[in-house]
Coordinates of C-alpha atoms in Angstrom, one line a residue:
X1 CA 9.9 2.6 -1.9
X2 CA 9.4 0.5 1.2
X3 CA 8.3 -3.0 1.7
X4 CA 4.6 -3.9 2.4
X5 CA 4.9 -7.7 3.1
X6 CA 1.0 -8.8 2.9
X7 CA -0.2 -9.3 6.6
X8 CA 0.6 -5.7 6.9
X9 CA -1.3 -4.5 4.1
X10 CA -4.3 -7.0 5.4
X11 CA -3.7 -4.9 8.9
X12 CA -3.1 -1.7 7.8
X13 CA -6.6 -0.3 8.4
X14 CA -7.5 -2.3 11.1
X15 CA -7.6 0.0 14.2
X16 CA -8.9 -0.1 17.9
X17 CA -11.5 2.2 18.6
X18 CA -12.4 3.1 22.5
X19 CA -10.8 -0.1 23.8
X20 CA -11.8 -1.3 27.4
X21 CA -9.2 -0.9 29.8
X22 CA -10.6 -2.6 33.2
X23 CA -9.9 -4.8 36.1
X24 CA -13.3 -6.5 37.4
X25 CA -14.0 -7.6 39.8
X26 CA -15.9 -10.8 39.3
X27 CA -17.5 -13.2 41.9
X28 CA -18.3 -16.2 40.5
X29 CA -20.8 -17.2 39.0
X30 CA -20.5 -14.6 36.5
X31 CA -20.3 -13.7 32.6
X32 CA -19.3 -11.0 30.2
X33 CA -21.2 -10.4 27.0
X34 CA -19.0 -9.7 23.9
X35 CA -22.2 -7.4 21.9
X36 CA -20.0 -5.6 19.2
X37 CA -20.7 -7.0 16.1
X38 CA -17.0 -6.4 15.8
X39 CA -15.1 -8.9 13.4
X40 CA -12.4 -9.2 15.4
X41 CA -12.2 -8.9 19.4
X42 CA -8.8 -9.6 21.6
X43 CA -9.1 -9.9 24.7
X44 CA -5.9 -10.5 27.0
X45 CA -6.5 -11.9 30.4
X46 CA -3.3 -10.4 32.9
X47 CA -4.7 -12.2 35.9
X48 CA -7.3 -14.6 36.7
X49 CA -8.9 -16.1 33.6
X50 CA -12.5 -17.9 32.6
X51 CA -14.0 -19.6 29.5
X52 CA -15.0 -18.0 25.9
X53 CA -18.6 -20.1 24.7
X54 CA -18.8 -18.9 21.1
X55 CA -22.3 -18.4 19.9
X56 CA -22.0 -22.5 18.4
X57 CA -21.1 -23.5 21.9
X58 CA -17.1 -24.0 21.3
X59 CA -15.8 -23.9 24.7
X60 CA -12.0 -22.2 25.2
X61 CA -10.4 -22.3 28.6
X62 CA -8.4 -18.7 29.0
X63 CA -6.4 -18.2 31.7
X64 CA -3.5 -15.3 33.0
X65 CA -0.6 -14.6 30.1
X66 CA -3.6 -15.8 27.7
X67 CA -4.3 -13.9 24.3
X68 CA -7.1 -14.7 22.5
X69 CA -8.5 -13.2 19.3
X70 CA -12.3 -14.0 18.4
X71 CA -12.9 -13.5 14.7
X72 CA -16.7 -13.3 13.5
X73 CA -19.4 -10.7 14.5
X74 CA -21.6 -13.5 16.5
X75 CA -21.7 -12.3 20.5
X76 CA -20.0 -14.3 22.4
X77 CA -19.8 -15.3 26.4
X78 CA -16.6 -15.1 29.0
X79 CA -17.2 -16.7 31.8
X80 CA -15.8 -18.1 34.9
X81 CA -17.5 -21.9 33.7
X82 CA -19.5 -22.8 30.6
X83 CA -22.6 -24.0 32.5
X84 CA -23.1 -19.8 34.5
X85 CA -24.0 -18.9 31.1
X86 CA -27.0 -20.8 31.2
X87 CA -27.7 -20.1 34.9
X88 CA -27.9 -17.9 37.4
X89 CA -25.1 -15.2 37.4
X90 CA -24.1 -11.5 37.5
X91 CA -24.7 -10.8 34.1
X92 CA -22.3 -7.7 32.6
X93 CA -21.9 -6.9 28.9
X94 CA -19.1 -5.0 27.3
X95 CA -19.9 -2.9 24.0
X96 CA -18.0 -0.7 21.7
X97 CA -19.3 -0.2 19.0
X98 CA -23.4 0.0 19.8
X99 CA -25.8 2.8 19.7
X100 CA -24.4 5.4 22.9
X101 CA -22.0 2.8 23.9
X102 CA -18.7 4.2 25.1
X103 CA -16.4 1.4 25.2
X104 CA -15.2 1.9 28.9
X105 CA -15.8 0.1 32.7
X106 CA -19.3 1.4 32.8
X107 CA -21.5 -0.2 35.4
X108 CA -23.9 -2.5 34.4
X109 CA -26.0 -4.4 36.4
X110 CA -24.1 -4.6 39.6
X111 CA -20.8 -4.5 38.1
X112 CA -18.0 -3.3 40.4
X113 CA -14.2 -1.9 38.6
X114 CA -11.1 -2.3 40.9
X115 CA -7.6 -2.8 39.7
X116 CA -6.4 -3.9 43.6
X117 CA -9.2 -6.4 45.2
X118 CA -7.7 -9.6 45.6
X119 CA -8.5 -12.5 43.3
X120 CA -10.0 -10.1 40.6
X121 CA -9.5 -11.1 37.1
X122 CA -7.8 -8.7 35.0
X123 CA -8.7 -8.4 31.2
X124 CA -7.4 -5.6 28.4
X125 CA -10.3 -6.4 25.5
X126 CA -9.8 -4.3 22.2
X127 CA -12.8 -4.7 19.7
X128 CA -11.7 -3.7 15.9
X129 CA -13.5 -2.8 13.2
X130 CA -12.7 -4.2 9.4
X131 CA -13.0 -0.7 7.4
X132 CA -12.8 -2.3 3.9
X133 CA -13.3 -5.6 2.0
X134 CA -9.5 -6.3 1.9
X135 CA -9.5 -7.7 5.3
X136 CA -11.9 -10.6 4.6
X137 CA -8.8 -12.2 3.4
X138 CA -7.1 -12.2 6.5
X139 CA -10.7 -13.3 8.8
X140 CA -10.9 -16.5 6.7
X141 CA -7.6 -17.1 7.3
X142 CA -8.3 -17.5 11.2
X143 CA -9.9 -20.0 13.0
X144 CA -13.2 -18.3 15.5
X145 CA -11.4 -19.0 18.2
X146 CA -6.7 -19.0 18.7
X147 CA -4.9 -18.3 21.7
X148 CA -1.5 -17.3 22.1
X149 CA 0.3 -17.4 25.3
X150 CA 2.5 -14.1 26.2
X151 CA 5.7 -13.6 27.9
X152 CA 5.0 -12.6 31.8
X153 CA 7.1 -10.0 31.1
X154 CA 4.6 -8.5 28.3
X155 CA 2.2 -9.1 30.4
X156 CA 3.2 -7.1 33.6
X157 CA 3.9 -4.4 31.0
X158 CA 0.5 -4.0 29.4
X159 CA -0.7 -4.2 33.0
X160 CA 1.1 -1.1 34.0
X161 CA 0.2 0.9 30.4
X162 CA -3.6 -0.5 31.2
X163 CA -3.4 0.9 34.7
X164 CA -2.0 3.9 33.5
X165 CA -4.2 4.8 30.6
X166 CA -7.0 3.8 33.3
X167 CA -6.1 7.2 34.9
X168 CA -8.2 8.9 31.9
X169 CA -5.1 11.5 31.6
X170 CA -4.4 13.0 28.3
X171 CA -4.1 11.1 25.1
X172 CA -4.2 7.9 27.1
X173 CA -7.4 6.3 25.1
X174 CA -4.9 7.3 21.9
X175 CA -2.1 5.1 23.9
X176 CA -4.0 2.2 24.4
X177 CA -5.7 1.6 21.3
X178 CA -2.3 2.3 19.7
X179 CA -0.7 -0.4 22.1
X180 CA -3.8 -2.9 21.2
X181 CA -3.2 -2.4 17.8
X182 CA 0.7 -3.7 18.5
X183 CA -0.1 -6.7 20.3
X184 CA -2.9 -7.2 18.0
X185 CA 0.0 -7.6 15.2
X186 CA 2.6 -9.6 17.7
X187 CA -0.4 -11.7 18.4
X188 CA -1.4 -12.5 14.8
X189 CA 2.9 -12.8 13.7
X190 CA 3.0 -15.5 16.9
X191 CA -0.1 -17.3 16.3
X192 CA 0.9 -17.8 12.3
X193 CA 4.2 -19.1 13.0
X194 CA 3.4 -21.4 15.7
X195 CA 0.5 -23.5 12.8
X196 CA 3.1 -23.6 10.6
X197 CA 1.9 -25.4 7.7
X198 CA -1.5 -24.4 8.7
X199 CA -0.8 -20.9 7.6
X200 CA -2.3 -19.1 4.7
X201 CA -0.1 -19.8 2.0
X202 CA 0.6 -16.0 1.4
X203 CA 2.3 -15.6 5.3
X204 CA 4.1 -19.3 4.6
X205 CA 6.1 -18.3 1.2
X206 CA 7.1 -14.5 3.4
X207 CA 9.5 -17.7 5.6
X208 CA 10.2 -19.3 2.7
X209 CA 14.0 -18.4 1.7
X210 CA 13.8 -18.6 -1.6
X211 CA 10.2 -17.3 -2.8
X212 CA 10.6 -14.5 0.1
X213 CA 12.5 -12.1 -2.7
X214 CA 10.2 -12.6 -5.2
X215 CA 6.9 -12.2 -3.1
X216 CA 8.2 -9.3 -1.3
X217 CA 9.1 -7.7 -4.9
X218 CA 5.5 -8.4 -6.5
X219 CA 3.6 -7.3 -3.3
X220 CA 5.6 -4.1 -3.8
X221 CA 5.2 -3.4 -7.4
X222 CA 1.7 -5.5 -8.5
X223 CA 1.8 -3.6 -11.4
X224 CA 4.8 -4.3 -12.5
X225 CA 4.7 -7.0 -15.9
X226 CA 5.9 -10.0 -13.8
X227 CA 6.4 -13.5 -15.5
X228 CA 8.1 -16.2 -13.9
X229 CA 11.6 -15.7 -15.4
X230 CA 11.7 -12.3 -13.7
X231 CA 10.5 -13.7 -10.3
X232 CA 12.6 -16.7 -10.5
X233 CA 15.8 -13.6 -11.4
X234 CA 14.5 -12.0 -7.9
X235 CA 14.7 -15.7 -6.5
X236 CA 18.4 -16.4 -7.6
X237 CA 17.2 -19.7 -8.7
X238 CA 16.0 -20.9 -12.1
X239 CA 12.7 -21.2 -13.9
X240 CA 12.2 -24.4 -13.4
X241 CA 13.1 -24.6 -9.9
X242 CA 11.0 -21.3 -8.8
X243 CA 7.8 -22.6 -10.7
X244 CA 8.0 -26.0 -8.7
X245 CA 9.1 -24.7 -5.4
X246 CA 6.4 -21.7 -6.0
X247 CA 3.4 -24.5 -6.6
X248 CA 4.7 -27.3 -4.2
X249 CA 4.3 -24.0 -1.4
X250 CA 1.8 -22.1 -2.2
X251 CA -0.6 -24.3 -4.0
X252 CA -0.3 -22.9 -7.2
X253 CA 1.6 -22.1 -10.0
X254 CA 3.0 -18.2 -9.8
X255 CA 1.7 -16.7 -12.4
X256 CA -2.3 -17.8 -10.9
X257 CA -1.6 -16.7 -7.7
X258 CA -0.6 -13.2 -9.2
X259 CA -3.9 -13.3 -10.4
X260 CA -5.3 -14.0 -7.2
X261 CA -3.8 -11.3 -5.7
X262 CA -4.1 -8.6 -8.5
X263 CA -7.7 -9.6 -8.5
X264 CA -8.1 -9.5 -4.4
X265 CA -6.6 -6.3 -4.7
X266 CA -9.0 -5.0 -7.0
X267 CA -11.9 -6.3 -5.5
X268 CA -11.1 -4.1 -2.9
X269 CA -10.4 -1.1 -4.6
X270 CA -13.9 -1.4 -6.5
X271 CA -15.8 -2.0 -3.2
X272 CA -13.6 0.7 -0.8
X273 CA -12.3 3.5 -3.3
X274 CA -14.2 5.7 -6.0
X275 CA -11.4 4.8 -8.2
X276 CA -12.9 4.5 -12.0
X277 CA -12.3 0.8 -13.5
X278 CA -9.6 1.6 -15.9
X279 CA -6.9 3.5 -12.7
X280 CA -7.7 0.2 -10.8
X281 CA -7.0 -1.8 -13.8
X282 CA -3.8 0.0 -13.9
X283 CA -2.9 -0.6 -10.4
X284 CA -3.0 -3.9 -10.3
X285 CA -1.3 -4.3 -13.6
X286 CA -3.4 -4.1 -16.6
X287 CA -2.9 -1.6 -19.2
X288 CA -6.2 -1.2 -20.4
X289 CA -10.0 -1.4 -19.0
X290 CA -10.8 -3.7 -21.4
X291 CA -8.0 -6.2 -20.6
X292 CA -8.8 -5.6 -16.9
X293 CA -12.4 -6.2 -17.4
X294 CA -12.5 -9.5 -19.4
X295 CA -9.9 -11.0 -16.4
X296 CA -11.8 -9.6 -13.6
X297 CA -15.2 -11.2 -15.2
X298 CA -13.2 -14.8 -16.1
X299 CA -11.8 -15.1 -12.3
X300 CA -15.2 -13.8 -11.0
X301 CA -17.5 -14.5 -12.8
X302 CA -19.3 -11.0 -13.2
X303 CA -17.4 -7.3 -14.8
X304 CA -15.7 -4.9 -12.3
X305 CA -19.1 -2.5 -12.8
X306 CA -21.3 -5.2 -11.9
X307 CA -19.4 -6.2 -9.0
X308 CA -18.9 -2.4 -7.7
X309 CA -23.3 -2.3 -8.1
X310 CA -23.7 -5.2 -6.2
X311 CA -21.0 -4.1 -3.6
X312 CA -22.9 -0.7 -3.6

């Protein structure tokens, strides 16, 4: 069986869909309208650079080697200063996901597409759709607004593949999306590991040396009748020692934040899947309906039925 550590299960249905691939052209003053509704939008900025204004008015200065990921569905603003936005500028919008919208370097009021005119800034924005309820677990986990600053080597690279899939040959949409979805994922791994402590407890105890075993077994096998004496076995450590590294870490004691997690999980299956109460039970370890049931109402408050009608 192989490992799915849990940021890749939180990504694994997260996919760009018709990402833009365009070099504007952009004479200041000027802004870009971010109109997807999308709950999450990267947008990496190859040469050139401006300012996100998030619909609160948090300001972010972006400039060339910049990746920034915007979490939320709120539209949002680049621009090349925070005060165009409220001015007068050559308005454009870019739109993925609305009503006819195709996602591309369409012209809109005025806008001109180059990838050679000197002093243009150079974006490659991916928009991405959350296809289930599992990945509200990874969107609180992010700020609105992080940046992550690439390797000029990465970036001359996606350059070229943005250049190339500009082209419109064969398959080239496929490429880019697929290549948006991989920095997408080298953008999120960066951006955890460089907050440290400020990362979600799950992605923290993945570093951890010691709890790393045991978490990568129970993400693997949620089913499976875990207790702390067979986590602490997968640890090499004792009892003792795995219960108070496990809480000191991760906030809580392991057998609650099994819970968590068996009850996340089945949260999602209740709200994405037809799956009847009793399978889900099963897959996320209980051996009956009943016993799933009576934990899924005392950790949230309502039955799996109830919460698959409201979902509904």
């Amino acid at each position: 069986m192989s490992s799915v550590d849990p940021l890749s299960a939180l990504l694994s249905d997260v996919r760009a869909e018709g990402s833009v691939v365009s070099h504007a052209v952009l004479t200041a003053p000027w802004t870009i309208r971010f109109a997807d509704d999308a709950p999450l939008t990267m947008i990496s900025v190859l040469r050139g650079g401006g300012v996100l204004v998030l619909s609160d008015g948090t300001e972010q200065v972006i400039g060339a080697g910049d990746t920034a990921v915007v979490s939320g569905t709120a539209p949002f603003h680049l621009a090349d200063r925070p005060a165009t936005v409220h001015g007068p500028h050559a308005a454009y919008e870019i739109a993925c996901f609305g009503t006819g919208a195709e996602c591309s370097g369409q012209e809109l009021g005025g806008i001109q597409w180059s990838a050679d005119s000197a002093g243009a800034t150079a974006l490659i924005v991916g928009a991405y759709r959350a296809s289930g309820h599992r990945h509200e677990r990874l969107l609180r986990a992010l700020p609105p607004v992080l940046v992550v600053q690439e390797d000029a080597e990465v970036c001359a690279w996606l350059e070229t593949a943005a250049v190339d899939a500009a082209r419109l040959s064969a398959g080239s949409q496929a490429l880019m999306d697929r290549l948006l979805d991989w920095a997408l994922v080298c953008t999120l791994r960066s951006w955890f590991d460089r907050v440290g402590a400020g990362a979600p407890s799950w992605y923290r105890g993945l570093a951890d040396p010691v709890l790393a075993p045991a978490l990568q077994a129970f993400h693997d096998r949620p089913a499976q009748a875990w207790t702390v004496a067979s986590l602490a076995a997968r640890a090499g450590v004792s009892r003792a020692l795995f219960a108070k590294r496990f809480t000191q870490l991760m906030g809580r004691p392991p057998l609650a934040y099994l819970t968590r997690c068996r009850m996340d999980e089945a949260e999602a299956l209740l709200t994405d899947t037809d799956l009847s109460v009793a399978q889900i039970g099963r897959s996320v370890g209980y051996a009956d309906a009943f016993g799933f049931s009576a934990a899924f109402k005392r950790h949230k408050g309502v039955s799996p039925r109830a919460f698959r009608a409201a979902a509904a």
